Amino acid sequence: MSEKSQWYIEHEALIKSSWQRCRESGLTHHSEPNVEHKSAGDLSCLLEQHHQLLETTHHQVLPYYENLLSNSNSQVMLADHQGYVLKSWGEQRFKQQHQEIFSPGTGWQEPVLGTNAIGTALKTGSVVQIHHDEHFLVANRFMTGSAAPIYGVDREMVGVIDISSDTYLPESHTLGMVKIMSQAVENQLIISHFNSEHFLLRFNTSPENIDSQWSALIVFDETGLVISANRRAELVLATDLKLVNINELFEVSVNQLINQPESFQVPLITRQQFRVHGVLHKPKQAKPRVLDFRTLLKPEQNKAQHFSEKQAFLLDDLNLGDPVMAKAVAQSKRIVDKEIPILIRGETGVGKEVFVKALHHSSQRSKQNMVTVNCAAIPQELVESELFGYEKGAFTGSSSKGYIGLIRKADKGTLFLDEIGDMPLNVQARLLRVLQERRVNPLGSTESYPVDFKLVSATNRNLKDDVEAGSFRQDLYYRVSGLNIELPALRHRSDRQHLIQFLLNYYAETPQDALITERAMHSFCQHPWPGNIRQLVSVIQIAQAMSDNQAIDLQHLPDDFFADLDGQVTNVEQFTPSSSQTNSEPEQVKQPNSDDIVAVYQSLSCNISKTAQQLGISRNTVYKRLRESGYK
């Protein structure tokens, strides 16, 4: 079932439940609206009580409204948590025709005026759109309304923002707009209330979207205690953020986080092993702190000596001897500068984004932008406008300056569509046209713009199955899957030991941090790594922190590391490799066959010595297998 179909099912259930509540309140379809109005004195008190909400909304709404809705016969209303209108902005003809019900002080409670956007949003605590005939009272069926609740700094509902019109309002734009408006108000309420004395972390799943209105916000004190957060933060982290510590949310300590430079973009790994990108804003009245300068270094600056001069990984850096990876690198190098799209598939955490970045930096486009689009992270209502851009005034909620769109931002560079299997079908159709014509037509524009980019997509799903299920277009599948690359799970890689040592060197702050005992390395190689490389990196960083500049041993590994070993190891003393294991790869690491050796040989520019070294076999074995494969 598509997301759109699911939305309609949930919407019908919402209307049905609301109508049932109206009947239980004694209303009939032909009941006369019993509109309640606050007296002038009560209204004055109401406006004073909600002064902060009103001022914040005024500054968030008007920039959108003045340029976009002035000619749309619509109006925006702000109501408090009890359903009383505080202020409205809108087209005067529409407002004057319905002055009695849209003026400040008017109550829009569901038990009084039946099913309506403001009252039903308050009752359900969710974003709603009520079309003409969906209003319970016939008297209200002249209009359509879209409304979203607004939550305050303590996560209690403080109001509702509504867009109403006597004409049709498309769900995709109007619902998306009220969501943006409510989120913008919530964010500003949080920022205004806490920014002088607390730390504010703004983060999102894509670095391009950190400053967007749907970014996640967390406010915390110097001990890491979460003081407040917006709904987006709880959604991204899938966690109730009341009375938790920042240490429980991310694979980083409070000290490391708050010692980041002001507004410095930093990648973060959540406890669910998802990567997000964040920016920390420090309190205006922060207490002075002694900085540990090592925590201010970017990952590439934290590498061991032989990595210190590299600015970014290249494809060759990812070839550590595994035949599957060697083949992926060799194939990618052949087509990296050709107009052939690449589709990368693999389990979560195998390093798809790292591979794409290496591909970009290995290409002739490396000095241009690489734009990452997480198709699963952008709200469905906003995917089209984010991807293709829009002209100023194109729709309700668009910027008064217009927006170029992520696809045009990738012009002359690389466009990376992450989680492409989660792209809505209607957006798939527009993307297909862009890929066919290599031109983008922004929303609300009669002009199209040429684009030139290297297309790389990634997914952890089987898109062929999605094509058969009808959730992914077959014609788009063949447009994005020019070269299919399957990145192996860590447990299947034959170069695990080389990869582990590579990452130890990469994250080492001192030469001692890269050291590891034989039994610890053996346990790393035996581990199933359900979280793949992302989990491995987390364990390495924890172990290096715990080892205190000594060689990493079993006692430095986190407890859940041993839990994943399925009972093979229950304590440190139990794990001691036999003498036959200490000087060799673990038995489960398979020996390369002829095809494997040929793939590595070709990827290393036909260098016999490097091939033997990478695969851990003798030069004679390499010669023998190459002859068997037809090489002279």
XYZ file of C-alpha atoms in Angstrom, residues 37-609:
573
model
C -17.053 35.416 21.037
C -14.781 36.682 23.778
C -15.621 40.098 25.160
C -13.193 42.940 24.506
C -11.817 42.649 28.031
C -11.442 38.865 27.882
C -9.842 39.104 24.434
C -7.312 41.624 25.730
C -6.375 39.258 28.562
C -6.173 36.363 26.091
C -3.801 38.251 23.797
C -1.617 39.267 26.728
C -1.535 35.686 28.009
C -0.357 34.408 24.606
C 1.855 37.366 23.753
C 4.963 35.231 23.095
C 3.074 32.780 20.870
C 1.438 35.608 18.953
C 4.659 37.539 18.396
C 6.573 34.437 17.362
C 3.870 33.336 14.934
C 3.566 36.823 13.495
C 7.235 36.863 12.583
C 7.146 33.309 11.218
C 3.884 33.552 9.255
C 4.032 36.937 7.580
C 7.222 36.325 5.539
C 5.443 33.385 3.895
C 1.994 34.895 3.767
C 2.500 38.372 2.353
C 4.144 37.164 -0.855
C 2.215 33.953 -1.376
C -1.345 34.088 -0.115
C -2.259 37.702 -0.808
C -3.909 36.720 -4.092
C -5.084 33.236 -3.140
C -8.379 34.052 -1.388
C -7.063 32.332 1.724
C -6.247 33.376 5.224
C -4.073 32.200 8.061
C -5.457 31.972 11.582
C -3.705 31.448 14.897
C -5.783 29.966 17.716
C -4.817 29.199 21.292
C -4.909 25.779 22.951
C -8.623 26.189 23.696
C -9.555 27.004 20.101
C -10.008 30.790 20.348
C -8.712 32.806 17.387
C -5.902 35.157 18.435
C -5.142 36.740 15.085
C -5.765 36.229 11.403
C -3.925 37.362 8.297
C -5.574 37.185 4.944
C -7.457 38.272 1.866
C -9.855 40.995 2.920
C -12.779 39.917 0.719
C -12.808 36.432 2.207
C -12.269 37.814 5.703
C -15.038 40.407 5.448
C -17.561 37.910 4.109
C -17.083 35.725 7.181
C -16.127 38.342 9.751
C -18.299 36.800 12.485
C -16.466 33.473 12.604
C -12.923 34.519 11.678
C -12.414 37.529 13.941
C -10.132 37.381 17.026
C -11.879 35.959 20.080
C -14.018 33.501 18.083
C -14.109 29.946 19.432
C -13.634 26.995 17.036
C -14.085 24.089 19.450
C -15.217 20.843 17.802
C -18.152 20.192 20.230
C -19.556 23.631 19.317
C -18.825 24.074 15.595
C -18.500 20.423 14.632
C -15.706 18.932 12.557
C -13.360 21.755 11.521
C -9.636 22.164 10.995
C -8.839 24.104 14.177
C -11.127 22.199 16.530
C -10.296 18.747 15.158
C -6.537 19.445 15.173
C -6.854 20.422 18.836
C -8.879 17.319 19.624
C -6.575 14.857 17.841
C -3.248 16.637 18.313
C -2.430 15.975 14.662
C -2.220 17.796 11.338
C -5.616 17.756 9.606
C -7.275 18.985 6.442
C -11.059 19.292 6.365
C -12.573 19.740 2.910
C -15.936 21.358 2.209
C -18.314 18.403 2.700
C -16.205 16.880 5.469
C -17.348 19.593 7.875
C -20.044 18.177 10.139
C -22.158 21.337 10.018
C -23.600 22.187 6.615
C -23.124 25.859 7.485
C -19.331 25.401 7.435
C -19.116 23.552 4.124
C -18.290 26.702 2.170
C -14.630 26.367 3.156
C -11.639 24.071 3.332
C -9.182 24.282 6.212
C -5.752 22.837 6.997
C -4.408 23.058 10.533
C -1.434 21.888 12.581
C -1.015 21.968 16.370
C 1.795 23.999 17.927
C 3.660 22.614 20.936
C 5.512 24.738 23.465
C 8.846 24.305 25.203
C 7.345 21.860 27.722
C 5.809 19.753 24.901
C 2.263 20.820 25.803
C -0.042 22.026 23.034
C -0.166 25.830 23.065
C -2.078 26.579 19.898
C -3.060 25.763 16.327
C -2.165 27.388 13.026
C -4.702 27.167 10.222
C -5.003 28.038 6.528
C -8.625 28.376 5.346
C -10.155 29.191 1.992
C -13.474 28.937 0.175
C -11.631 27.377 -2.757
C -9.861 24.029 -3.120
C -6.630 23.613 -1.151
C -4.283 20.864 -2.465
C -3.171 18.507 0.312
C 0.442 18.270 -0.808
C 1.212 21.972 -0.489
C -1.213 23.222 2.139
C -0.619 20.413 4.631
C 3.101 20.771 4.099
C 2.805 24.496 4.667
C 0.964 24.317 7.986
C 3.466 21.701 9.125
C 6.329 24.056 8.284
C 4.585 26.962 9.979
C 3.888 25.048 13.179
C 7.407 23.600 13.237
C 8.909 27.046 12.640
C 6.939 28.511 15.529
C 7.854 25.601 17.834
C 11.531 25.932 16.962
C 11.546 29.657 17.571
C 9.754 29.258 20.901
C 12.434 26.804 22.012
C 15.324 28.941 20.759
C 13.995 32.149 22.302
C 13.310 30.516 25.647
C 16.591 28.666 26.148
C 19.387 30.073 23.989
C 20.872 32.404 26.612
C 21.719 29.738 29.199
C 21.745 26.340 27.487
C 23.317 24.471 24.596
C 21.228 23.997 21.452
C 21.919 21.104 19.070
C 20.302 21.393 15.648
C 20.585 18.239 13.532
C 19.117 16.424 10.555
C 19.724 13.310 8.503
C 21.281 15.286 5.658
C 23.902 18.053 6.028
C 22.078 20.128 3.401
C 18.965 20.267 5.613
C 20.434 21.282 8.974
C 19.057 24.815 8.710
C 15.626 23.791 7.439
C 12.433 24.264 9.421
C 12.106 20.507 9.968
C 15.498 20.125 11.605
C 15.571 18.404 14.963
C 16.336 20.570 18.009
C 17.594 19.480 21.415
C 18.326 21.872 24.290
C 20.615 20.545 27.029
C 22.676 21.852 29.924
C 26.410 21.506 30.577
C 25.890 18.096 32.225
C 24.127 16.775 29.119
C 20.624 16.721 30.630
C 18.005 17.338 27.926
C 15.900 20.358 28.887
C 13.661 20.556 25.827
C 13.322 19.171 22.307
C 11.022 19.493 19.344
C 8.895 16.714 17.881
C 11.270 16.211 14.965
C 14.057 15.266 17.388
C 11.931 12.548 18.967
C 10.960 11.302 15.509
C 14.551 11.100 14.237
C 15.875 9.493 17.426
C 12.764 7.339 18.002
C 13.089 8.168 21.687
C 11.092 9.952 24.356
C 13.424 12.824 25.203
C 12.063 13.656 28.629
C 14.667 13.415 31.412
C 17.384 11.790 29.307
C 21.050 12.660 28.928
C 22.737 13.494 25.649
C 25.132 10.583 26.328
C 22.176 8.214 25.909
C 21.348 9.566 22.461
C 24.640 9.772 20.559
C 27.945 7.907 20.373
C 29.767 10.953 21.741
C 30.402 12.316 25.202
C 28.950 15.583 26.460
C 32.447 17.076 26.759
C 33.333 16.159 23.184
C 30.107 17.682 21.919
C 30.165 20.963 23.810
C 33.853 21.475 23.029
C 33.042 21.673 19.328
C 33.575 25.141 17.836
C 30.513 27.371 17.556
C 28.337 26.463 14.517
C 30.826 23.759 13.465
C 29.086 21.008 11.471
C 29.755 17.629 13.031
C 28.604 14.109 12.050
C 26.948 12.202 14.885
C 26.079 8.530 15.284
C 22.897 7.836 17.217
C 22.554 4.961 19.658
C 20.448 3.242 16.975
C 23.548 3.472 14.749
C 22.129 6.060 12.338
C 24.244 8.926 11.055
C 22.959 12.469 11.446
C 24.619 15.837 10.918
C 24.492 18.528 13.569
C 25.494 22.055 14.484
C 25.952 23.141 18.096
C 24.969 26.618 19.273
C 26.463 27.607 22.604
C 24.719 29.638 25.306
C 25.300 33.367 25.284
C 26.170 33.194 28.986
C 28.231 30.009 28.874
C 30.708 29.309 31.634
C 34.367 29.283 30.562
C 35.733 25.801 29.845
C 39.136 24.220 29.453
C 39.178 22.774 25.928
C 40.632 19.434 24.994
C 41.957 20.401 21.571
C 41.903 16.812 20.333
C 38.108 16.857 20.424
C 38.077 19.799 18.025
C 39.788 17.895 15.233
C 37.858 16.589 12.266
C 38.048 12.819 11.685
C 40.567 13.187 8.864
C 42.848 15.131 11.213
C 42.626 12.370 13.788
C 44.248 9.802 11.523
C 47.602 8.179 12.164
C 50.668 9.732 10.552
C 50.337 8.079 7.152
C 46.779 9.367 6.716
C 47.407 12.919 7.895
C 47.850 14.452 4.444
C 44.714 12.967 2.875
C 41.757 15.295 2.545
C 39.269 12.638 1.471
C 39.123 8.945 0.660
C 39.629 7.903 -2.947
C 38.311 4.676 -4.434
C 41.720 3.010 -4.193
C 41.748 3.691 -0.440
C 38.724 1.410 -0.057
C 40.401 -1.566 -1.711
C 41.936 -3.477 1.188
C 41.957 -6.915 -0.424
C 38.386 -8.210 -0.377
C 37.565 -9.507 -3.888
C 34.025 -8.119 -3.905
C 35.209 -4.683 -2.828
C 38.108 -4.882 -5.280
C 35.668 -5.603 -8.102
C 33.405 -2.732 -7.003
C 36.360 -0.341 -6.955
C 37.689 -1.509 -10.325
C 34.296 -1.208 -12.025
C 33.609 2.190 -10.499
C 36.963 3.561 -11.631
C 36.171 2.549 -15.207
C 32.875 4.439 -15.391
C 33.300 7.192 -12.797
C 33.707 9.809 -15.531
C 31.191 8.334 -17.953
C 27.497 9.209 -18.162
C 26.481 5.907 -16.618
C 24.415 5.951 -13.416
C 25.483 3.824 -10.466
C 23.171 2.017 -8.051
C 24.760 0.896 -4.789
C 23.031 -1.684 -2.652
C 23.953 -3.077 0.732
C 22.839 -3.552 4.287
C 22.580 -0.610 6.632
C 26.017 0.455 7.824
C 28.170 -1.143 5.101
C 29.561 2.217 4.010
C 27.449 3.226 1.020
C 27.848 6.953 1.677
C 31.606 6.591 2.195
C 31.853 4.728 -1.118
C 29.905 7.440 -2.947
C 32.101 10.187 -1.489
C 35.220 8.281 -2.551
C 33.745 7.888 -6.021
C 33.047 11.619 -6.225
C 36.539 12.566 -5.044
C 38.040 10.142 -7.586
C 36.159 11.733 -10.482
C 36.767 14.735 -12.719
C 33.869 16.389 -10.882
C 35.664 16.313 -7.522
C 36.009 20.097 -7.324
C 32.246 20.544 -7.820
C 29.403 19.906 -5.383
C 28.339 16.499 -4.202
C 24.719 16.893 -3.107
C 23.214 14.182 -0.908
C 19.447 13.704 -0.867
C 18.051 11.351 1.767
C 14.790 10.370 0.090
C 13.469 8.842 3.321
C 14.136 11.911 5.465
C 12.403 14.729 3.599
C 8.679 15.040 4.449
C 6.623 13.613 1.587
C 4.751 16.885 1.040
C 8.018 18.729 0.418
C 10.039 16.242 -1.645
C 9.144 17.791 -5.006
C 9.950 21.356 -3.993
C 13.221 20.291 -2.317
C 14.396 18.271 -5.320
C 13.216 20.376 -8.243
C 13.030 23.818 -6.650
C 10.346 26.422 -7.150
C 9.799 29.932 -8.385
C 8.943 32.649 -5.890
C 5.279 32.534 -4.958
C 4.887 29.087 -6.521
C 2.762 27.699 -3.716
C 1.697 28.261 -0.159
C 4.829 28.306 1.976
C 7.461 28.727 -0.680
C 10.236 31.231 -0.072
C 9.668 34.726 -1.400
C 13.030 34.395 -3.166
C 12.298 31.024 -4.737
C 14.532 27.977 -4.317
C 16.984 26.449 -6.786
C 16.399 22.845 -5.634
C 18.884 20.104 -4.765
C 19.121 18.729 -8.312
C 20.264 22.064 -9.722
C 22.661 22.462 -6.796
C 24.356 19.281 -8.054
C 24.917 20.737 -11.541
C 28.425 19.861 -12.807
C 28.905 17.682 -9.716
C 27.470 14.487 -8.227
C 23.862 13.880 -7.184
C 23.571 11.163 -4.538
C 20.036 9.843 -4.002
C 20.257 7.909 -0.744
C 17.405 5.523 0.174
C 15.947 6.004 -3.308
C 13.529 3.127 -2.703
C 11.608 5.395 -0.314
C 10.919 8.066 -2.930
C 7.149 8.682 -3.453
C 5.748 7.485 -6.791
C 4.671 10.944 -7.949
C 8.201 12.241 -7.389
C 9.634 9.209 -9.202
C 7.717 10.291 -12.313
C 9.199 13.800 -12.217
C 12.695 12.472 -11.543
C 12.385 10.126 -14.529
C 11.625 13.089 -16.767
C 14.664 14.976 -15.450
C 16.904 11.979 -16.113
C 15.497 11.596 -19.623
C 15.703 15.247 -20.623
C 18.503 16.424 -18.326
C 16.439 19.517 -17.626
C 14.641 20.663 -14.467
C 11.323 22.484 -14.444
C 10.878 24.138 -11.006
C 7.430 24.235 -9.436
C 5.476 27.253 -10.627
C 7.865 27.951 -13.512
C 7.287 27.797 -17.258
C 11.023 27.565 -17.892
C 13.303 24.562 -17.645
C 16.996 24.565 -16.784
C 19.700 22.210 -18.101
C 21.527 20.078 -15.551
C 24.656 17.969 -15.788
C 25.491 15.624 -12.944
C 26.821 12.181 -12.137
C 23.916 10.187 -10.722
C 24.599 7.757 -7.887
C 21.778 6.101 -5.950
C 21.796 3.822 -2.925
C 19.337 1.587 -1.139
C 19.215 -1.264 1.347
C 16.139 -2.646 -0.411
C 15.678 -4.923 -3.408
C 14.326 -2.485 -5.982
C 13.339 -5.303 -8.342
C 10.978 -6.582 -5.657
C 9.656 -3.033 -5.228
C 9.077 -2.830 -8.988
C 7.036 -6.034 -8.890
C 5.109 -4.730 -5.869
C 4.294 -1.513 -7.730
C 6.037 0.802 -5.267
C 8.922 1.649 -7.607
C 8.656 2.537 -11.289
C 10.215 0.019 -13.645
C 11.304 2.694 -16.135
C 13.014 4.655 -13.360
C 14.742 1.498 -12.124
C 16.467 1.058 -15.473
C 17.430 4.730 -15.485
C 19.219 4.607 -12.119
C 20.729 1.110 -12.323
C 23.339 1.469 -15.044
C 26.034 -0.210 -12.945
C 24.818 -2.194 -9.954
C 27.270 -2.468 -7.077
C 26.606 -4.692 -4.083
C 28.715 -3.729 -1.070
C 29.330 -6.783 1.111
C 28.321 -7.017 4.735
C 31.294 -6.793 7.084
C 30.831 -10.405 8.209
C 31.341 -11.531 4.588
C 34.477 -9.517 3.873
C 37.723 -11.467 3.615
C 39.795 -8.359 4.390
C 38.326 -7.823 7.834
C 41.663 -7.774 9.603
C 43.105 -5.228 7.170
C 39.963 -3.097 7.455
C 40.052 -3.192 11.256
C 43.689 -2.095 11.327
C 42.924 0.587 8.739
C 40.179 2.024 10.958
C 42.336 1.746 14.073
C 44.940 3.889 12.316
C 42.301 6.256 10.994
C 40.755 7.060 14.380
C 43.979 6.946 16.399
C 44.944 10.187 18.113
C 48.345 8.776 19.056
C 50.398 5.876 17.638
C 49.526 3.826 20.750
C 45.803 4.126 19.961
C 46.299 2.002 16.829
C 47.693 -0.974 18.787
C 45.569 -4.060 19.460
C 46.300 -7.426 21.087
C 46.116 -10.621 19.069
C 43.147 -11.960 21.011
C 41.249 -8.695 20.632
C 41.903 -8.683 16.890
C 40.800 -12.305 16.733
C 37.541 -11.468 18.507
C 36.972 -8.579 16.091
C 37.410 -10.932 13.141
C 35.014 -13.509 14.613
C 32.296 -10.982 15.428
C 29.148 -11.098 13.215
C 28.874 -7.284 13.138
C 25.112 -6.930 12.581
C 25.609 -3.154 12.397
C 28.423 -3.577 9.859
C 31.168 -0.945 9.537
C 29.123 1.655 11.394
C 29.068 -0.641 14.436
C 32.762 -1.478 14.027
C 33.696 2.210 14.049
C 31.659 2.748 17.204
C 33.377 -0.153 18.988
C 36.822 1.033 17.882
C 36.197 4.553 19.145
C 34.944 3.259 22.493
C 37.876 0.849 22.830
C 40.424 3.546 22.014
C 38.859 5.819 24.600
C 38.917 3.051 27.232
C 42.432 1.782 26.513
C 44.158 4.937 27.799
C 46.955 4.836 25.190
C 47.547 1.109 25.695
C 46.990 -1.693 23.204
C 43.283 -2.447 22.878
C 42.364 -5.657 24.684
C 39.109 -7.448 25.468
C 38.482 -5.547 28.693
C 38.316 -2.319 26.684
C 35.402 -3.514 24.544
C 31.767 -2.614 25.384
C 29.586 -5.282 26.992
C 27.162 -5.526 24.078
C 30.099 -6.466 21.831
C 30.224 -9.875 23.512
C 26.439 -10.252 23.499
C 26.515 -10.395 19.692
C 28.928 -13.348 19.752
C 26.019 -15.747 20.445
C 27.491 -17.160 23.621
C 30.930 -17.849 22.143
C 32.521 -15.486 24.661
C 31.110 -14.546 28.044
C 34.162 -12.964 29.660
C 37.664 -11.813 28.912
C 39.464 -14.833 30.345
C 37.411 -17.252 28.276
C 38.721 -15.805 25.037
C 42.294 -16.843 24.280
C 43.086 -17.910 20.716
C 45.092 -21.047 20.126
C 48.623 -20.872 18.845
C 47.472 -21.851 15.391
C 45.238 -18.811 15.290
C 47.482 -16.115 16.691
C 49.624 -15.700 13.608
C 47.005 -16.158 10.934
C 43.604 -15.010 9.789
C 40.627 -16.594 11.574
C 39.583 -19.901 10.047
C 36.253 -18.532 8.841
C 37.986 -16.091 6.467
C 37.805 -17.876 3.129
C 40.825 -18.356 0.861
C 40.525 -16.437 -2.406
C 39.700 -18.374 -5.551
C 40.999 -17.623 -9.040
C 38.243 -15.125 -9.840
C 38.927 -13.292 -6.587
C 42.629 -13.071 -7.335
C 42.029 -11.810 -10.880
C 39.710 -9.075 -9.576
C 42.263 -7.851 -7.031
C 45.090 -8.162 -9.575
C 43.238 -5.964 -12.083
C 42.255 -3.424 -9.437
C 45.908 -3.048 -8.389
C 47.113 -2.247 -11.915
C 48.298 -5.840 -12.453
C 50.902 -5.673 -9.683
C 51.803 -9.214 -8.529
C 53.470 -8.184 -5.258
